[in-house]
Structure formats: C-alpha cells, structure tokens
CSV table of C-alpha atoms in Angstrom, one decimal:
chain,number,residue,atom,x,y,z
B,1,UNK,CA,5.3,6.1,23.7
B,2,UNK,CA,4.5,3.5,26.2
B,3,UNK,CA,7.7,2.4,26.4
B,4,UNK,CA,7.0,-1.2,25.9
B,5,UNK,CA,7.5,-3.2,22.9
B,6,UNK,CA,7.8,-1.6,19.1
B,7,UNK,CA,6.7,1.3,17.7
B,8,UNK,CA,4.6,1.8,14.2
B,9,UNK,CA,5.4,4.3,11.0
B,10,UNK,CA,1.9,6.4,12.0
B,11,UNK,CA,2.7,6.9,15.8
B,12,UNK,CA,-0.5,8.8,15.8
B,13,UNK,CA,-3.0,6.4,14.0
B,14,UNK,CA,-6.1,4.9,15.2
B,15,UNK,CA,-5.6,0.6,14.3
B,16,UNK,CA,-8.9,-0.6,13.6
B,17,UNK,CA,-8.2,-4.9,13.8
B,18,UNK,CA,-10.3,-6.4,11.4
B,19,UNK,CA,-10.8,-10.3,11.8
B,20,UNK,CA,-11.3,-11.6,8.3
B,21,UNK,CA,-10.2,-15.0,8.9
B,22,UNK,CA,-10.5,-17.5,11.3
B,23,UNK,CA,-8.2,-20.0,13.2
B,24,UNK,CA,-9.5,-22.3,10.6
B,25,UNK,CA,-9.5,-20.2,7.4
B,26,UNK,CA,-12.2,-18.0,6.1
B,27,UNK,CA,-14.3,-17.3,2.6
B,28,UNK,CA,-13.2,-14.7,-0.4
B,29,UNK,CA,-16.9,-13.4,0.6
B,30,UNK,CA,-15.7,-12.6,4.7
B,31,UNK,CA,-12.5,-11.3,3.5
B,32,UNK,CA,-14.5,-9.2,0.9
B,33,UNK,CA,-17.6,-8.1,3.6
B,34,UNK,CA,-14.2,-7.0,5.6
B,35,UNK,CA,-13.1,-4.5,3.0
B,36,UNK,CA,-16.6,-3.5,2.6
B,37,UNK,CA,-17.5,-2.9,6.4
B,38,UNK,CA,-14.1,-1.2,7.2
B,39,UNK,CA,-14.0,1.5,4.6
B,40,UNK,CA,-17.4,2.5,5.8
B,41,UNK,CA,-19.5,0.8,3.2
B,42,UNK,CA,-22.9,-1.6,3.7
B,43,UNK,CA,-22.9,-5.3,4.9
B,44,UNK,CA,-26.0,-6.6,5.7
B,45,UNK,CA,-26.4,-7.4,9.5
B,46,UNK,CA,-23.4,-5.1,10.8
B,47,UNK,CA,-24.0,-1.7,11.4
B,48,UNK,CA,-22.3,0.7,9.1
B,49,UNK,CA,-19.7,2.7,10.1
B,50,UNK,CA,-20.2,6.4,10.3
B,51,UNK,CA,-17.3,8.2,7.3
B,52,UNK,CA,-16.1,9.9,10.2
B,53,UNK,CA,-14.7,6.1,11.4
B,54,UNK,CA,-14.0,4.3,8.3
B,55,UNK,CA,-10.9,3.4,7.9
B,56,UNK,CA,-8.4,5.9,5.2
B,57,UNK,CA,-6.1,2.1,5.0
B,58,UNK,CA,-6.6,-1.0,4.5
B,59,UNK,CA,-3.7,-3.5,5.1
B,60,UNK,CA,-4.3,-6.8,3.9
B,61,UNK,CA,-1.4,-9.4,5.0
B,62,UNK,CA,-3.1,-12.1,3.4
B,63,UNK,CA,-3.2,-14.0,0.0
B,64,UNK,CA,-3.5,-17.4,-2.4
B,65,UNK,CA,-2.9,-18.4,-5.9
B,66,UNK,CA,-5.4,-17.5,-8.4
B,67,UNK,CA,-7.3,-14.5,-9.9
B,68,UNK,CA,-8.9,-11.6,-8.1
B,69,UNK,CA,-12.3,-13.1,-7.9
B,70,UNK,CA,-15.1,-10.5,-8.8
B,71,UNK,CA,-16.4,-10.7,-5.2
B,72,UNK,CA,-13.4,-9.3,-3.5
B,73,UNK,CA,-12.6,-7.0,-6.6
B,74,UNK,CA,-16.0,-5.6,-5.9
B,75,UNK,CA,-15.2,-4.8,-2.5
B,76,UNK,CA,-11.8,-3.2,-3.7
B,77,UNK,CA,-13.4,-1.0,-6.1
B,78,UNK,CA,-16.5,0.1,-3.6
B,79,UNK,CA,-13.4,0.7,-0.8
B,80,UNK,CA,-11.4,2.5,-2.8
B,81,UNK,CA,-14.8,4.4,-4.3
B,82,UNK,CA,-14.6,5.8,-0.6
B,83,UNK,CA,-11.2,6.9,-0.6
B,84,UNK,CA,-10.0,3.8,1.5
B,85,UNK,CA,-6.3,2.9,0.3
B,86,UNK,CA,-5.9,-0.9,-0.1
B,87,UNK,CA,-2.0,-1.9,0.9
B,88,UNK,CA,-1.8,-6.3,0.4
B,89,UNK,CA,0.7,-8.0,0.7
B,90,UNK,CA,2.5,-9.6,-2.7
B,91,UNK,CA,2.9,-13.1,-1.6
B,92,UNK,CA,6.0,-15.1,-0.5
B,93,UNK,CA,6.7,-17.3,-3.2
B,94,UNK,CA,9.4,-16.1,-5.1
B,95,UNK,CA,7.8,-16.1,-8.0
B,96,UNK,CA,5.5,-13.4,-10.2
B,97,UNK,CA,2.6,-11.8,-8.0
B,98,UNK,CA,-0.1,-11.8,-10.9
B,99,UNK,CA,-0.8,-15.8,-9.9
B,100,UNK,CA,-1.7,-14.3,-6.2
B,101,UNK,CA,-4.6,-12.6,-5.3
B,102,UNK,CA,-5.5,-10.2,-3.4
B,103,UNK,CA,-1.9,-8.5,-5.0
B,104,UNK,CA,-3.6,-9.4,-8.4
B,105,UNK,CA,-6.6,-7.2,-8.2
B,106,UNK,CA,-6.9,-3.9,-9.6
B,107,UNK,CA,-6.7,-0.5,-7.3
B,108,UNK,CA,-4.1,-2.2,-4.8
B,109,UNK,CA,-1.0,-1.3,-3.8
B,110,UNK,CA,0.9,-4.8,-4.1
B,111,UNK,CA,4.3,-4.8,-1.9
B,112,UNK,CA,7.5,-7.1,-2.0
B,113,UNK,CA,9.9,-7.4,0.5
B,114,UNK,CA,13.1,-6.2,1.0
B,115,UNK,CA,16.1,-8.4,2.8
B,116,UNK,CA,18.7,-6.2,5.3
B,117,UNK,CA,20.5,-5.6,1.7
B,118,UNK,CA,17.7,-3.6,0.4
B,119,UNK,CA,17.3,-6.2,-2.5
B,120,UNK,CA,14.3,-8.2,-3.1
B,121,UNK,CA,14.2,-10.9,-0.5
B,122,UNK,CA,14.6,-14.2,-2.3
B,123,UNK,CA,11.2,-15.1,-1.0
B,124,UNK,CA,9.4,-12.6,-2.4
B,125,UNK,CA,6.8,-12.5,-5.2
B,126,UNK,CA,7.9,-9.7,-7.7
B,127,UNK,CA,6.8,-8.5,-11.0
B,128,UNK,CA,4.6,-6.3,-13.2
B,129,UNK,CA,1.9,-6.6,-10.4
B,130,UNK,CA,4.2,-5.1,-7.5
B,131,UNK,CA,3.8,-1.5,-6.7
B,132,UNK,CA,6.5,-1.2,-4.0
B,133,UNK,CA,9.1,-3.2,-1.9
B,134,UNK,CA,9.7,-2.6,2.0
B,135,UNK,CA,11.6,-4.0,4.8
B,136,UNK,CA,10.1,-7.4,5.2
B,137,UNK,CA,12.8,-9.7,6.3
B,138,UNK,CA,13.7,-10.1,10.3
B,139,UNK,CA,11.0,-7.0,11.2
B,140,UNK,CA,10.4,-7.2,15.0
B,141,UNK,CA,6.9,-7.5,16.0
B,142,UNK,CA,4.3,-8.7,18.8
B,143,UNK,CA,3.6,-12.2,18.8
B,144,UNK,CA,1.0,-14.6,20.6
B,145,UNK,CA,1.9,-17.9,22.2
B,146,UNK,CA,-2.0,-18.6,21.9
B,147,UNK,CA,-3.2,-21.4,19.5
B,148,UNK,CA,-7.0,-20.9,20.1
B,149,UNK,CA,-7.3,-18.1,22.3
B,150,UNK,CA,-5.1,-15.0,23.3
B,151,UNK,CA,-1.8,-16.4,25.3
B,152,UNK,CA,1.5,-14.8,26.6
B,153,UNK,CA,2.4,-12.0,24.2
B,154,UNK,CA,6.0,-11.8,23.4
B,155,UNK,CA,8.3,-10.6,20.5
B,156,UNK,CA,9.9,-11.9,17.8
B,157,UNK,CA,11.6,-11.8,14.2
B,158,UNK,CA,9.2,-12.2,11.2
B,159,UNK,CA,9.8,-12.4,7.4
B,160,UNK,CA,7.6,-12.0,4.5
B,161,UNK,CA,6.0,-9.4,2.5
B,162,UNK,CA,2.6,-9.6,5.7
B,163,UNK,CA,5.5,-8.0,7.7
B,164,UNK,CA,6.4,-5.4,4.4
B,165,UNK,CA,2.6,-4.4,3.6
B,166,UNK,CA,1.6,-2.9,7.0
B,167,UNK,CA,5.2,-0.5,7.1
B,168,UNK,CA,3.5,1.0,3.7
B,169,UNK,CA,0.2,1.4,5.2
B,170,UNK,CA,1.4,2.9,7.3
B,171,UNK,CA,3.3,5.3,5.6
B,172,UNK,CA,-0.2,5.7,3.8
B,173,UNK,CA,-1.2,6.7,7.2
B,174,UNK,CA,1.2,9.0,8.2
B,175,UNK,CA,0.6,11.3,5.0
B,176,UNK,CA,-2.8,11.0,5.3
B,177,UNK,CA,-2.3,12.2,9.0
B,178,UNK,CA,-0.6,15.1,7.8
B,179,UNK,CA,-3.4,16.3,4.8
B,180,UNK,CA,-5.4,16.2,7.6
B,181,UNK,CA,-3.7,18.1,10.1
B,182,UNK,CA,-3.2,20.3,7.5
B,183,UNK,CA,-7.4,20.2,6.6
B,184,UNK,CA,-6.8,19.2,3.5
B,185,UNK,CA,-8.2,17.0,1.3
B,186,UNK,CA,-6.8,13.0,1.7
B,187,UNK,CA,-4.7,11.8,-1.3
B,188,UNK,CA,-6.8,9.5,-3.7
C-alpha cells in the first residue's frame, strides 16, 4: 500500500531476508545453518530467535544437481519439527526434479513453473518430486543494478521456478495469517 512498485500474495506478512549465499556462492552447511537459525532453531554463535519470531515459511529460491545431502536434510526436518513450512524452488532445467536438491529432500514443498498458458513452462523441472506449479514465467519484481553492493533498484520481468516458489510461500503465508487471526492453531 505504498504505492510504489509490486505488491506480495501475504500483503500483511513480516519478510524476514535471509542471506544464505554469497556474491560468490556459499556451502550446503550456510544454506543449512539458514534453515536452522530462521525457523527458530540453535546455531552456534548467532543468537536464537525467540518462537515468537521464527519464521512460519521458508522460501528457498535456490538449488543444484545432486541428492539432498544429510546436512541440509537435517535442517529441513528440525525446521519443519517447528512447524516452519519449507517452499524451494524445483529447478529450471527442464528435466525431472529428483536430480536437484533442495526440491529433492523430503518435507518440502517442490514448485514448477507455470508459462502465461498455465502449462508447465518449458524450462521447468517437473516430475514425481513436484508438489505444485505457479506463475513463474515474466513475474514482475524488484531488481538491483548492484554487482557488489546495493545499486539503483528498478523493475523488471523474471522467469523461473525462484520467481514461482515465493508466490506459494506466500500463499503459505496468507493462510497461516488467517489461523492466526482466527487464534487458531497453524497448519502442519
């Protein structure tokens, strides 16, 4: 309601960014102490956040070939232990989504994209593996012009199931909104 820019699914949220990676990559065990640290669980050196704060989603727009390695499987199973919902992203590949991981592990909610024809995009991973499909092809969103550091913000079209995961997190968001508005207990 700022009038400026787009607008979410779960107008009302609270975002909680999350750096897992860096400009130059990361580790499975940063995206894992991620996970961990934002769905209010222990990581050694960061103080933990209170239940009241953790977060009730986790979108990860993020992914590589290979298996769910046990670290970040871990790190699923102690978020979603918490009642943290994991959204990721299924990969953009066009090809089956049990090669990628994190849309590989168990207790995630792995989602394709759709095109403007509300078919698969061609781009998309797909299979077994994939919960859902969303709009993922020519979504408007914020952009950066920085390389290193924060730059001009502008706006832009982007396509890929990164752009497809966060609409269903945030859907996660909205009806977990609404439980609580309602005071009752959040969907597991």
């Amino acid at each position: 309601n700022n009038g400026v820019g787009v607008a979410g699914v779960a107008f009302d949220a609270k975002v909680m960014p999350v750096r897992a990676l860096g400009t130059c990559g990361g580790s499975t065990s940063d995206i894992a102490d991620a996970v961990v640290w934002s769905s209010g669980g222990t990581v050694p050196g960061v103080a933990t956040l209170s239940a009241a704060n953790a977060a009730n989603v986790i979108n990860m727009s993020l992914g590589d070939i290979g298996a769910c390695s046990s670290t970040l499987q871990g790190a699923i199973n102690g978020a979603v232990s918490r009642g943290t919902a994991v959204v990721v992203a299924a990969g953009n590949d066009g090809t089956d989504a049990a090669t990628f991981s994190p849309a590989n592990c168990a207790s995630v909610i792995a989602v394709a994209a759709m095109d403007s024809s509300s078919q698969v995009a061609s781009y998309s991973n797909f299979g077994p593996t994939v919960d859902v499909a969303a709009p993922g092809s020519g979504i408007y969103s914020t952009l950066n012009g920085g390389t290193k550091l924060p730059a001009a913000e502008s706006y832009g079209n982007l396509s890929g199931t990164s752009m497809a995961a966060p609409l269903v997190a945030g859907a996660i968001a909205l009806a977990q909104s609404r439980r609580l508005a309602l005071a009752l207990p959040l969907y597991t």
